[in-house]
Amino acid sequence: MNRLGTEKSLYLKQHAQNPIHWWPYTAEAIKVAKDQGKLIFLSIGYSSCHWCHVMAHESFEDQKTAEHLNQNFICIKVDREEMPDVDQYYQKACQFFGRNGGWPLSVFLTPEAKPFFVGTYFPKVPKDGVPSFMEVATQVNQAYKDNSLELIKNGMQVKELVEAKPQLEGKVEFQGHFPHPQGIMQALQQFQDNQNGGYGVAPKFPHFAFYEWALEQMLEGHISQEQGNFVMDSLEKMLMGGVYDHLRGGLHRYSTDEKWLVPHFEKMLYDQAGLLKILTKASIMYPTPLFFDSLIQTLDYLENEMLHENGYFMSAQDADSEGQEGIYFTFSKEEILEVLEQSEDKELIDNKEKILEWFNITDTPNFEHGLNVISLNHAKREEFYARDGWELVRKTKHILMENRKLRIPPATDTKGIASWNFMLVTSLLDVIQYCRIDVVRNQATHLLNSCLDNIHKNFLVERGDSTVMRHTTTKENTLSYFEDYAFFTEMQYRLYELTGDSVFKQNADDSVQFIMKEFYKDGVFYTRALSSNESEAYGNIPVPEFDGSFKSPIATFLHIIRRFELLGTNNISDSLSEMKEFLTHRSLQHPLAAGESLRALTFPTEAYRKMEIPQEWAKEAEFKAMIANFSSRFTLSYHSRGDHFWQICHASACEVQGKTFEDFKKLFANQEHAPNE
């Protein structure tokens, strides 16, 4: 019997009609496997995952495959968005089997729920040296029958490795507090793709946290012009590529090729959070129409397609529609010409050949089935960056989007994820603070006002005399996850900075104390609350240190502790010295995968500044216009004494003070770049 029919998760419901006798992940399912002495097949994925759909159609809808699984396994389906700790546990196990991990994740467990073989996607028939799923399932089952004691022993060894405290594999030698940012950039030169931008080869991921670190260091003047130009060139080529949705806004998950051209078309909420942050900070130095329009488009996309009627942001949109990946987003050359010619806009008709050239549409399609992924031709940027040229680009995008609206869109997963929503709010706050274009700031402010109260209501739930955090809107009761509390803390501190409301600061302070009590032990932060350890069949593992699908929550936590400790309420930096040491060397060993750690560690303690100002200034338009100039090293703090006294302090002393807002303005008039010095 398939038991997924009553689940609220869209991913689980997608499998509710499979002939496989799926269980949701429950203690009962684990107990049945143990009582019956059956192996467990654990399949982890998410609703918008293209390869999850492929494996479902090929194997999980196949009657013969289902019969084999039902006879020999207890089969469990997990939505990785609902249960991130389960996913992180077995993704880590996958690495010990020599695989990179990813989705769908295919895990084979002993009846006692110990992993003894883990892989990802397995095809219907053997392909490119990868065995078929039926071959894997059959061989795994036979191996257990022939040598169960050995497999149980292997499972225990994998369990111990997965749950072990992470150890440093050597240290990186450097002088001073941390290597200079330019040195890190130079070390990465060997991985630069100087032709297409970005680092490494296909598939290419956006590395949002790394680029945000680079942009912040460029604003500080710590990265050379040559390296800064490469960063900007990379971001521009990425935003001109098909990985960005030029018609609607928002970024697809990653590019399958080195040119940023053909993506996997799913759109994840956390990617939009990362995109907003780098667009905002890049636009400070390089105010191109591409960056500003991408900000406007993405904010519009979030409001109109990703904001749930209950006021939170939904998790993702599918890669597939009408059973085919990318068909909603792509056009044939003939379709584009027809849309332009029928537009009744003489400018579009007269310039149709130029438009095809600007949008990389040729007689040779760049996607499947004679279709084209929409992109912009970087070689023609000087032409379309001109005022008249960009207006033509905008017109073309608009008319193609109107045509696209007539199609059947990909499904949207309507669940809300706490951590992803908190990241998105923090990104909106970055737009509000740093973007210098009023229309963009106003759009972000409107969106923030539309969602903020509802996000608190949806994810902070009253239970008796206490408030608990709910990880997902599809489950009433969820475990407490480190990522939720870390990103909640960041959001609350940033809300305090931009509003001056002390309630947000108190929320953040309380969250820090909760994190230290519930997630921290012997120098390690754990994925879920320590109080849940005994209730789960899988271990509680240390929080992964690297940026994964989104920025590292443990690095984010360290970053906010270091930024906000000058407020004087969370003096716990000394307690985190072991974690800081670990993240320092891990980030230097793999900087592209550790952008958030670089953000947390690059500045010495002496570089941070607290700007203490009157609370009423937070509401003043003139002050709000000034905060775009403040370095990310500066923390805003408010007093409510009733006067206009202000001061700027570092860890050991206050450097400059004043008694009026006029004094404050004079500081900037006399030292134009004072906040960055």
XYZ file of C-alpha atoms in Angstrom:
677
model
C 0.000 0.000 0.000
C 1.301 3.446 -0.948
C 0.983 5.682 2.143
C 1.801 9.062 0.600
C -1.742 10.070 -0.341
C -2.410 12.043 2.840
C 0.899 13.935 2.808
C 0.930 17.704 2.180
C 4.325 17.774 0.467
C 3.993 18.262 -3.284
C 6.991 15.979 -3.833
C 5.450 13.166 -1.826
C 2.102 13.652 -3.538
C 3.869 13.353 -6.904
C 4.676 9.768 -5.872
C 1.367 8.918 -4.228
C 0.168 6.987 -7.295
C 3.357 4.985 -7.792
C 2.895 1.205 -7.583
C 5.675 1.205 -4.985
C 4.468 0.835 -1.395
C 6.037 4.095 -0.294
C 6.132 5.184 3.336
C 6.767 8.739 4.463
C 9.746 8.960 6.819
C 8.349 7.888 10.203
C 9.471 5.888 13.208
C 6.796 3.351 12.267
C 8.399 2.727 8.869
C 11.792 2.091 10.496
C 10.176 -0.235 13.047
C 8.415 -2.255 10.332
C 11.721 -2.746 8.508
C 13.390 -3.910 11.693
C 10.524 -6.205 12.699
C 10.384 -7.778 9.227
C 14.156 -7.904 8.775
C 13.861 -6.051 5.473
C 16.302 -3.666 3.887
C 15.213 -0.054 3.534
C 15.287 1.823 0.250
C 15.292 5.531 1.080
C 14.692 7.923 -1.832
C 15.276 11.647 -1.251
C 14.372 14.435 -3.669
C 12.230 17.525 -4.142
C 9.294 18.530 -6.303
C 11.086 20.764 -8.810
C 14.044 18.449 -9.436
C 14.347 17.407 -13.099
C 16.309 14.196 -12.528
C 13.921 13.219 -9.735
C 11.143 13.316 -12.329
C 13.219 11.293 -14.775
C 13.943 8.528 -12.264
C 10.308 8.505 -11.163
C 9.052 8.025 -14.721
C 11.692 5.450 -15.591
C 11.704 3.335 -12.444
C 9.181 4.266 -9.764
C 6.222 4.113 -12.153
C 7.406 0.776 -13.551
C 5.382 -2.211 -12.335
C 8.245 -4.723 -12.500
C 10.558 -2.420 -10.514
C 7.796 -1.809 -7.973
C 7.204 -5.543 -7.476
C 10.886 -6.126 -6.739
C 11.065 -3.221 -4.298
C 7.822 -4.117 -2.535
C 8.940 -7.709 -2.039
C 12.430 -6.983 -0.768
C 12.466 -3.508 0.760
C 10.605 -1.098 2.964
C 10.522 1.940 0.680
C 10.611 5.440 2.184
C 10.204 8.759 0.373
C 11.650 11.981 1.807
C 11.137 15.540 0.643
C 14.575 17.019 1.314
C 13.002 20.441 1.806
C 10.837 19.129 4.661
C 13.614 17.160 6.386
C 16.980 18.816 5.665
C 18.776 16.866 8.391
C 17.853 13.525 6.802
C 19.092 14.797 3.461
C 22.346 16.217 4.856
C 23.042 12.997 6.752
C 22.781 10.768 3.692
C 24.387 13.279 1.326
C 27.404 13.089 3.588
C 27.205 9.294 3.546
C 27.139 9.407 -0.250
C 30.562 11.056 -0.262
C 32.060 8.049 1.497
C 30.967 5.922 -1.459
C 32.990 8.090 -3.847
C 30.045 10.059 -5.204
C 29.354 13.795 -5.206
C 25.800 13.563 -3.970
C 22.783 15.360 -5.375
C 19.194 14.519 -6.161
C 17.541 12.145 -6.412
C 19.526 10.493 -3.627
C 19.172 6.697 -3.519
C 20.064 5.182 -0.140
C 20.088 1.522 0.858
C 19.921 0.880 4.601
C 20.090 -2.144 6.845
C 16.899 -3.009 8.759
C 18.440 -1.018 11.625
C 18.628 2.031 9.310
C 22.419 2.035 8.814
C 23.565 3.120 5.309
C 25.633 0.542 3.421
C 25.260 1.827 -0.156
C 24.377 5.317 -1.415
C 24.091 6.717 -4.942
C 22.104 9.310 -6.820
C 20.265 8.906 -10.130
C 20.303 5.438 -11.668
C 18.885 5.045 -15.187
C 16.276 2.606 -16.428
C 18.914 0.818 -18.497
C 22.710 0.871 -18.036
C 24.238 4.013 -19.521
C 27.746 5.481 -19.682
C 29.059 2.967 -17.192
C 26.251 3.581 -14.692
C 24.250 0.441 -13.835
C 20.472 0.419 -14.079
C 18.413 0.968 -10.959
C 17.071 -2.588 -11.095
C 20.624 -3.948 -11.295
C 21.603 -1.923 -8.233
C 18.520 -2.930 -6.220
C 18.921 -6.607 -7.160
C 22.628 -6.703 -6.376
C 22.175 -4.872 -3.092
C 19.462 -7.287 -1.997
C 21.513 -10.329 -2.999
C 24.615 -9.003 -1.263
C 22.645 -8.619 1.957
C 21.298 -12.168 1.702
C 24.769 -13.553 1.052
C 26.706 -11.545 3.599
C 24.468 -9.557 5.920
C 26.996 -9.407 8.758
C 29.582 -7.726 6.538
C 27.076 -5.194 5.223
C 25.850 -4.413 8.742
C 29.478 -3.868 9.753
C 29.991 -1.560 6.764
C 26.837 0.331 7.681
C 28.120 0.910 11.204
C 31.441 2.168 9.841
C 29.684 4.600 7.507
C 27.490 5.766 10.390
C 30.568 6.476 12.511
C 32.240 8.399 9.692
C 29.150 10.484 8.967
C 28.565 11.394 12.597
C 32.215 12.035 13.498
C 33.384 15.473 14.541
C 35.019 17.109 11.503
C 38.809 17.231 11.533
C 41.175 19.578 9.765
C 43.183 18.009 6.978
C 46.236 20.196 7.344
C 46.430 23.932 7.855
C 47.075 26.819 5.491
C 50.045 28.933 6.508
C 49.550 32.707 6.425
C 50.629 35.856 8.228
C 48.357 38.007 10.337
C 44.671 37.646 11.076
C 43.664 36.254 7.661
C 45.144 36.264 4.142
C 44.611 39.428 2.131
C 41.623 39.143 -0.259
C 43.845 39.824 -3.260
C 45.954 36.796 -2.343
C 42.861 34.606 -2.302
C 41.769 35.927 -5.688
C 45.220 35.290 -7.143
C 45.172 31.726 -5.832
C 41.929 31.177 -7.738
C 43.249 32.519 -11.036
C 44.091 29.005 -12.223
C 40.367 28.128 -12.076
C 39.106 31.215 -13.925
C 37.171 30.770 -17.140
C 38.468 33.869 -18.870
C 36.297 33.308 -21.916
C 32.905 32.671 -20.317
C 33.354 34.073 -16.835
C 33.079 32.213 -13.581
C 35.269 29.410 -12.315
C 35.808 25.847 -13.389
C 33.949 23.874 -16.014
C 30.377 22.744 -16.527
C 28.118 22.412 -14.690
C 28.434 25.960 -13.359
C 26.796 27.170 -10.173
C 26.448 30.844 -9.241
C 28.614 30.793 -6.035
C 26.553 33.685 -4.639
C 28.299 33.904 -1.263
C 31.753 33.946 -2.852
C 30.769 36.738 -5.241
C 29.203 38.700 -2.405
C 32.470 38.455 -0.488
C 34.406 39.568 -3.570
C 32.072 42.520 -4.147
C 32.366 43.636 -0.512
C 36.143 43.470 -0.719
C 36.102 45.400 -4.005
C 34.078 48.122 -2.281
C 36.764 48.215 0.410
C 39.489 48.565 -2.233
C 41.114 45.246 -1.304
C 40.938 43.577 -4.725
C 42.922 44.689 -7.772
C 41.254 46.266 -10.764
C 42.157 43.246 -12.888
C 40.491 40.815 -10.514
C 37.576 43.183 -9.963
C 37.034 43.369 -13.704
C 36.958 39.571 -13.864
C 34.325 39.410 -11.116
C 32.139 41.962 -12.875
C 32.647 40.287 -16.230
C 31.640 36.955 -14.696
C 28.477 38.363 -13.153
C 27.555 40.143 -16.367
C 28.032 37.013 -18.485
C 26.052 34.953 -15.994
C 23.203 37.501 -16.056
C 23.278 37.603 -19.859
C 23.224 33.818 -20.074
C 20.180 31.585 -20.202
C 20.621 30.665 -16.543
C 18.847 33.986 -15.891
C 15.181 34.155 -16.944
C 15.294 37.241 -19.162
C 11.565 37.408 -19.704
C 10.326 37.087 -16.116
C 13.275 37.528 -13.805
C 14.860 35.152 -11.369
C 17.691 32.672 -11.752
C 17.496 29.003 -12.652
C 19.439 26.656 -10.426
C 22.616 26.203 -12.473
C 24.028 26.045 -15.989
C 24.649 22.690 -17.634
C 27.336 24.205 -19.872
C 30.342 26.458 -19.403
C 28.692 29.412 -21.185
C 25.897 29.969 -18.627
C 23.543 29.262 -21.542
C 21.447 26.140 -20.929
C 20.233 25.715 -17.348
C 18.347 23.094 -15.483
C 15.216 25.166 -15.381
C 13.994 24.760 -11.811
C 13.889 27.979 -9.798
C 14.668 27.814 -6.094
C 13.762 30.538 -3.598
C 17.195 30.514 -1.977
C 18.824 31.251 -5.345
C 16.706 34.386 -5.687
C 17.884 35.468 -2.232
C 21.512 35.081 -3.315
C 20.836 36.805 -6.629
C 19.309 39.902 -5.012
C 22.337 40.359 -2.775
C 24.943 40.242 -5.535
C 22.867 42.342 -7.932
C 22.496 45.023 -5.276
C 26.175 45.218 -4.375
C 27.366 44.889 -7.969
C 25.115 47.764 -8.999
C 26.909 50.072 -6.561
C 30.108 49.821 -8.600
C 28.737 48.978 -12.028
C 25.315 50.594 -12.487
C 24.333 48.924 -15.736
C 20.732 48.582 -16.962
C 21.250 44.806 -16.845
C 21.768 44.789 -13.082
C 18.997 47.252 -12.286
C 16.465 45.618 -14.603
C 17.370 42.208 -13.198
C 16.687 43.549 -9.707
C 13.334 44.976 -10.762
C 12.352 41.852 -12.684
C 13.325 39.493 -9.875
C 11.475 41.498 -7.231
C 8.435 41.526 -9.509
C 8.771 37.787 -10.093
C 8.945 37.119 -6.355
C 5.863 39.207 -5.663
C 3.717 37.855 -8.477
C 4.777 34.219 -8.687
C 6.436 33.249 -5.416
C 4.436 35.076 -2.732
C 1.796 32.764 -1.283
C -1.667 34.044 -0.449
C -0.765 33.426 3.209
C 2.091 35.881 2.916
C 5.212 33.701 2.856
C 7.462 32.899 -0.098
C 6.980 29.536 -1.770
C 9.907 27.189 -2.119
C 10.403 26.449 -5.810
C 9.146 26.150 -9.358
C 9.526 23.049 -11.486
C 11.976 22.496 -14.311
C 9.368 20.619 -16.352
C 6.012 21.465 -17.842
C 3.866 19.336 -20.128
C 6.241 16.492 -19.300
C 9.277 18.195 -20.822
C 12.076 20.195 -19.264
C 12.424 23.793 -20.408
C 9.575 23.842 -22.919
C 7.845 26.693 -21.082
C 10.948 28.904 -21.244
C 12.247 28.288 -24.769
C 11.313 29.472 -28.285
C 12.024 28.441 -31.841
C 13.430 31.104 -34.145
C 10.176 30.998 -36.099
C 8.121 31.604 -32.955
C 10.174 34.668 -32.064
C 9.885 36.115 -35.556
C 6.144 35.512 -35.554
C 5.732 37.280 -32.209
C 7.772 40.271 -33.418
C 6.000 40.523 -36.776
C 2.545 40.338 -35.198
C 3.357 42.925 -32.539
C 2.112 45.954 -34.499
C 5.165 47.771 -33.109
C 7.109 49.170 -36.059
C 10.342 49.353 -34.067
C 10.206 45.656 -33.236
C 9.350 44.716 -36.801
C 12.026 46.896 -38.358
C 14.714 45.645 -35.990
C 13.822 41.958 -35.928
C 17.160 40.829 -37.390
C 19.069 42.935 -34.868
C 16.915 41.501 -32.062
C 17.713 37.952 -33.181
C 21.412 38.817 -33.114
C 21.233 40.484 -29.702
C 19.330 37.532 -28.233
C 21.638 34.883 -29.739
C 18.963 33.376 -31.988
C 20.466 31.742 -35.083
C 19.535 29.043 -37.569
C 21.194 26.555 -35.211
C 19.026 26.108 -32.086
C 20.853 26.059 -28.757
C 18.409 23.710 -27.010
C 16.464 20.540 -27.742
C 13.658 20.069 -30.283
C 14.629 23.076 -32.397
C 14.158 25.467 -29.464
C 16.325 28.266 -28.057
C 17.117 29.354 -24.529
C 16.765 33.145 -24.393
C 20.058 34.905 -23.662
C 21.862 38.148 -24.507
C 24.880 38.339 -26.791
C 27.713 39.668 -24.644
C 29.700 40.673 -27.740
C 26.901 43.125 -28.648
C 26.634 44.688 -25.213
C 27.813 48.143 -26.318
C 24.968 48.247 -28.830
C 22.126 47.238 -26.549
C 23.464 49.085 -23.483
C 22.822 52.334 -25.340
C 19.572 54.008 -24.251
C 17.655 53.227 -27.444
C 19.128 49.735 -27.539
C 18.040 48.844 -24.013
C 14.534 50.102 -24.641
C 14.391 47.721 -27.596
C 15.634 44.902 -25.339
C 12.900 45.729 -22.812
C 10.209 45.782 -25.488
C 11.360 42.427 -26.822
C 11.401 40.838 -23.382
C 7.935 42.185 -22.656
C 6.298 40.942 -25.842
C 7.921 37.510 -25.591
C 6.783 37.276 -21.970
C 3.207 38.087 -22.949
C 3.369 35.259 -25.472
C 4.891 32.897 -22.888
C 2.015 33.543 -20.508
C -0.264 31.673 -22.921
C 1.620 28.441 -22.218
C 1.091 25.916 -19.435
C 3.546 26.989 -16.715
C 5.662 24.696 -14.552
C 4.193 23.737 -11.194
C 5.009 25.841 -8.137
C 5.717 24.064 -4.863
C 3.568 26.105 -2.495
C 5.260 25.034 0.722
C 7.160 27.625 2.707
C 10.567 26.837 4.194
C 11.547 28.890 7.238
C 15.272 29.278 6.535
C 14.715 30.168 2.882
C 12.141 32.816 3.781
C 14.482 34.339 6.357
C 17.278 34.503 3.766
C 14.947 36.183 1.291
C 13.922 38.844 3.825
C 17.590 39.547 4.608
C 18.204 39.992 0.882
C 15.313 42.451 0.627
C 16.892 44.411 3.463
C 20.159 44.508 1.523
C 18.314 45.930 -1.484
C 16.640 48.536 0.721
C 19.939 49.585 2.284
C 22.387 49.448 -0.603
C 20.495 50.044 -3.843
C 20.752 53.669 -4.968
C 17.700 53.633 -7.243
C 14.533 54.799 -5.499
C 12.144 52.744 -7.627
C 14.035 49.547 -6.763
C 14.254 50.367 -3.044
C 10.557 51.207 -2.977
C 9.716 47.943 -4.716
C 11.762 45.965 -2.188
C 10.188 47.897 0.700
C 6.700 47.162 -0.617
C 7.514 43.467 -0.904
C 9.003 43.398 2.595
C 5.891 45.051 4.033
C 3.733 42.515 2.207
C 5.445 39.498 3.734
C 7.198 40.277 7.009
C 4.364 39.886 9.524
C 3.082 36.806 7.727
C 6.485 35.169 7.671
C 6.687 35.566 11.426
C 3.162 34.164 11.814
C 3.752 31.174 9.546
C 7.040 30.013 11.029
C 6.866 31.146 14.669
C 4.090 29.114 16.257
C 2.702 29.469 19.773
C 2.755 26.165 21.668
C 1.459 26.584 25.198
C 3.612 29.169 26.953
C 6.405 29.085 24.391
C 7.059 29.953 20.763
C 8.581 27.299 18.523
C 9.922 27.542 15.007
C 8.196 25.491 12.346
C 10.537 24.516 9.522
C 7.893 24.037 6.847
C 4.269 24.968 6.263
C 3.505 21.373 5.220
C 4.119 19.981 8.726
C 2.558 21.180 11.961
C 5.330 19.686 14.079
C 8.916 19.754 12.905
C 12.308 19.326 14.487
C 14.326 22.403 15.379
C 17.001 22.994 12.741
C 20.162 25.046 13.087
C 19.744 26.613 9.641
C 16.354 28.066 10.595
C 17.641 29.695 13.769
C 20.873 30.951 12.188
C 19.090 32.686 9.306
C 16.337 33.916 11.643
C 18.998 35.545 13.830
C 20.576 37.223 10.815
C 17.195 38.498 9.637
C 16.308 39.902 13.060
C 19.596 41.773 13.481
C 19.268 43.239 9.993
C 15.683 44.289 10.708
C 16.921 46.036 13.833
C 19.593 47.859 11.842
C 17.161 49.216 9.287
C 14.200 49.958 11.563
C 15.710 50.755 14.956
C 13.013 48.583 16.578
C 14.562 46.971 19.653
C 12.092 44.050 19.502
C 14.037 42.673 16.545
C 17.309 42.956 18.438
C 15.829 41.143 21.427
C 14.552 38.393 19.132
C 18.046 38.003 17.708
C 19.691 37.975 21.127
C 17.237 35.338 22.361
C 17.854 33.250 19.253
C 21.610 33.326 19.827
C 21.122 32.046 23.360
C 18.799 29.300 22.115
C 21.340 28.242 19.472
C 24.142 28.015 22.011
C 21.953 25.979 24.362
C 20.297 23.646 21.852
C 22.773 23.186 18.999
C 26.278 23.628 20.439
C 28.375 20.999 22.177
C 32.128 20.538 22.592
C 33.062 23.054 19.916
C 30.572 21.746 17.345
C 27.229 23.024 16.074
C 24.769 20.298 15.142
C 22.208 20.151 12.362
C 19.201 19.719 14.625
C 18.544 20.469 18.285
C 20.497 18.205 20.647
C 17.315 17.432 22.564
C 16.032 15.452 19.550
C 19.007 13.072 19.411
C 17.405 10.109 21.108
C 14.153 10.278 19.162
C 15.589 9.740 15.679
C 16.972 6.669 13.937
C 19.701 8.655 12.171
C 22.453 10.559 13.928
C 22.711 14.286 14.511
C 25.645 15.437 12.415
C 27.765 18.576 12.608
C 26.494 21.421 10.442
C 28.283 21.285 7.051
C 30.922 23.983 6.828
C 30.742 24.712 3.107
C 28.186 26.632 1.090
C 25.894 24.066 -0.493
C 22.646 24.779 -2.276
C 22.746 28.044 -0.334
C 25.216 29.842 1.887
C 26.604 28.031 4.912
C 24.403 28.591 7.991
C 27.309 27.984 10.351
C 29.413 30.628 8.591
C 26.420 32.970 8.624
C 26.117 32.497 12.386
C 29.791 33.248 12.940
C 29.523 36.287 10.680
C 26.609 37.825 12.560
C 28.222 37.124 15.936
C 31.364 38.931 14.813
C 29.418 41.813 13.227
C 27.039 42.403 16.110
C 29.165 41.654 19.169
C 29.913 45.384 19.420
C 26.289 45.786 20.522
C 27.430 44.208 23.780
C 24.700 41.624 24.246
C 26.236 38.519 22.643
C 29.808 38.255 23.829
C 30.336 34.658 22.777
C 33.133 35.013 20.228
C 35.637 33.375 22.570
C 33.374 30.341 22.799
C 33.544 29.995 19.029
C 37.339 30.070 18.699
C 37.562 26.377 17.786
C 34.903 26.731 15.107
C 36.570 29.894 13.830
C 39.904 28.091 13.519
C 38.282 25.201 11.679
C 36.383 27.428 9.241
C 39.481 29.543 8.618
C 41.528 26.689 7.226
C 38.656 24.938 5.466
C 37.688 28.163 3.702
C 41.241 28.760 2.546
C 41.525 25.207 1.256
C 38.317 25.577 -0.794
C 37.468 29.302 -1.059
C 34.945 29.034 -3.908
C 32.845 26.704 -1.778
C 33.254 28.843 1.323
C 32.241 32.366 0.352
C 30.187 32.868 3.482
C 33.119 31.790 5.638
C 35.302 34.313 3.820
C 32.695 36.970 4.624
C 32.772 35.925 8.280
C 36.539 35.749 8.662
C 38.301 38.246 6.387
C 38.012 41.344 8.583
C 39.952 41.468 11.862
C 38.025 42.382 14.991
C 39.579 45.871 14.914
C 37.966 46.574 11.532
C 34.377 46.352 12.778
C 32.578 49.531 13.765
C 29.444 50.299 15.725
C 27.548 53.399 14.663
C 25.366 54.405 17.607
C 22.660 56.877 16.580
C 19.288 58.196 17.800
C 16.418 55.792 17.165
C 14.361 58.445 15.419
C 16.941 58.712 12.636
C 15.875 55.294 11.354
C 12.672 56.900 10.050
C 14.320 59.894 8.405
C 14.566 59.808 4.595
C 17.837 61.726 4.596
C 19.492 59.199 6.902
C 18.064 56.251 4.941
C 19.658 57.679 1.813
C 23.026 57.773 3.563
C 23.159 54.173 4.757
C 23.864 52.899 1.235
C 27.401 54.232 1.811
C 28.078 52.229 4.970
C 30.491 49.326 4.727
C 29.287 45.856 5.676
C 31.750 46.167 8.588
C 29.526 48.843 10.141
C 26.754 47.858 12.528
C 23.934 50.261 13.275
C 22.913 50.615 16.906
C 20.215 52.879 18.315
C 19.600 54.756 21.536
C 16.370 56.389 22.722
C 17.698 59.023 25.106
C 15.825 61.787 23.339
C 18.855 63.731 22.098
C 20.798 63.603 18.821
C 24.085 62.315 20.214
C 25.898 59.875 17.913
C 29.242 58.091 17.910
C 31.282 55.611 15.901
C 33.234 53.056 17.926
C 35.471 50.025 17.471
C 36.084 47.248 19.962
C 38.214 49.280 22.365
C 37.312 52.934 21.871
C 34.981 55.454 20.257
C 36.697 57.385 17.460
C 34.314 60.167 16.537
C 31.249 61.719 18.167
C 28.711 64.435 17.546
C 25.597 66.014 18.995
C 23.488 66.785 15.920
C 22.523 65.293 12.607
C 24.330 68.219 10.971
C 27.549 67.050 12.662
C 26.913 63.580 11.286
C 26.418 64.891 7.753
C 29.572 67.000 7.992
C 31.576 63.855 8.687
C 30.569 62.560 5.279
C 30.992 65.912 3.624
C 34.579 66.108 4.885
C 35.386 62.419 4.396
C 33.369 61.184 1.484
C 34.293 57.556 2.065
C 34.521 57.632 5.852
C 32.270 54.589 6.419
C 34.690 52.388 4.457
C 37.870 53.526 6.119
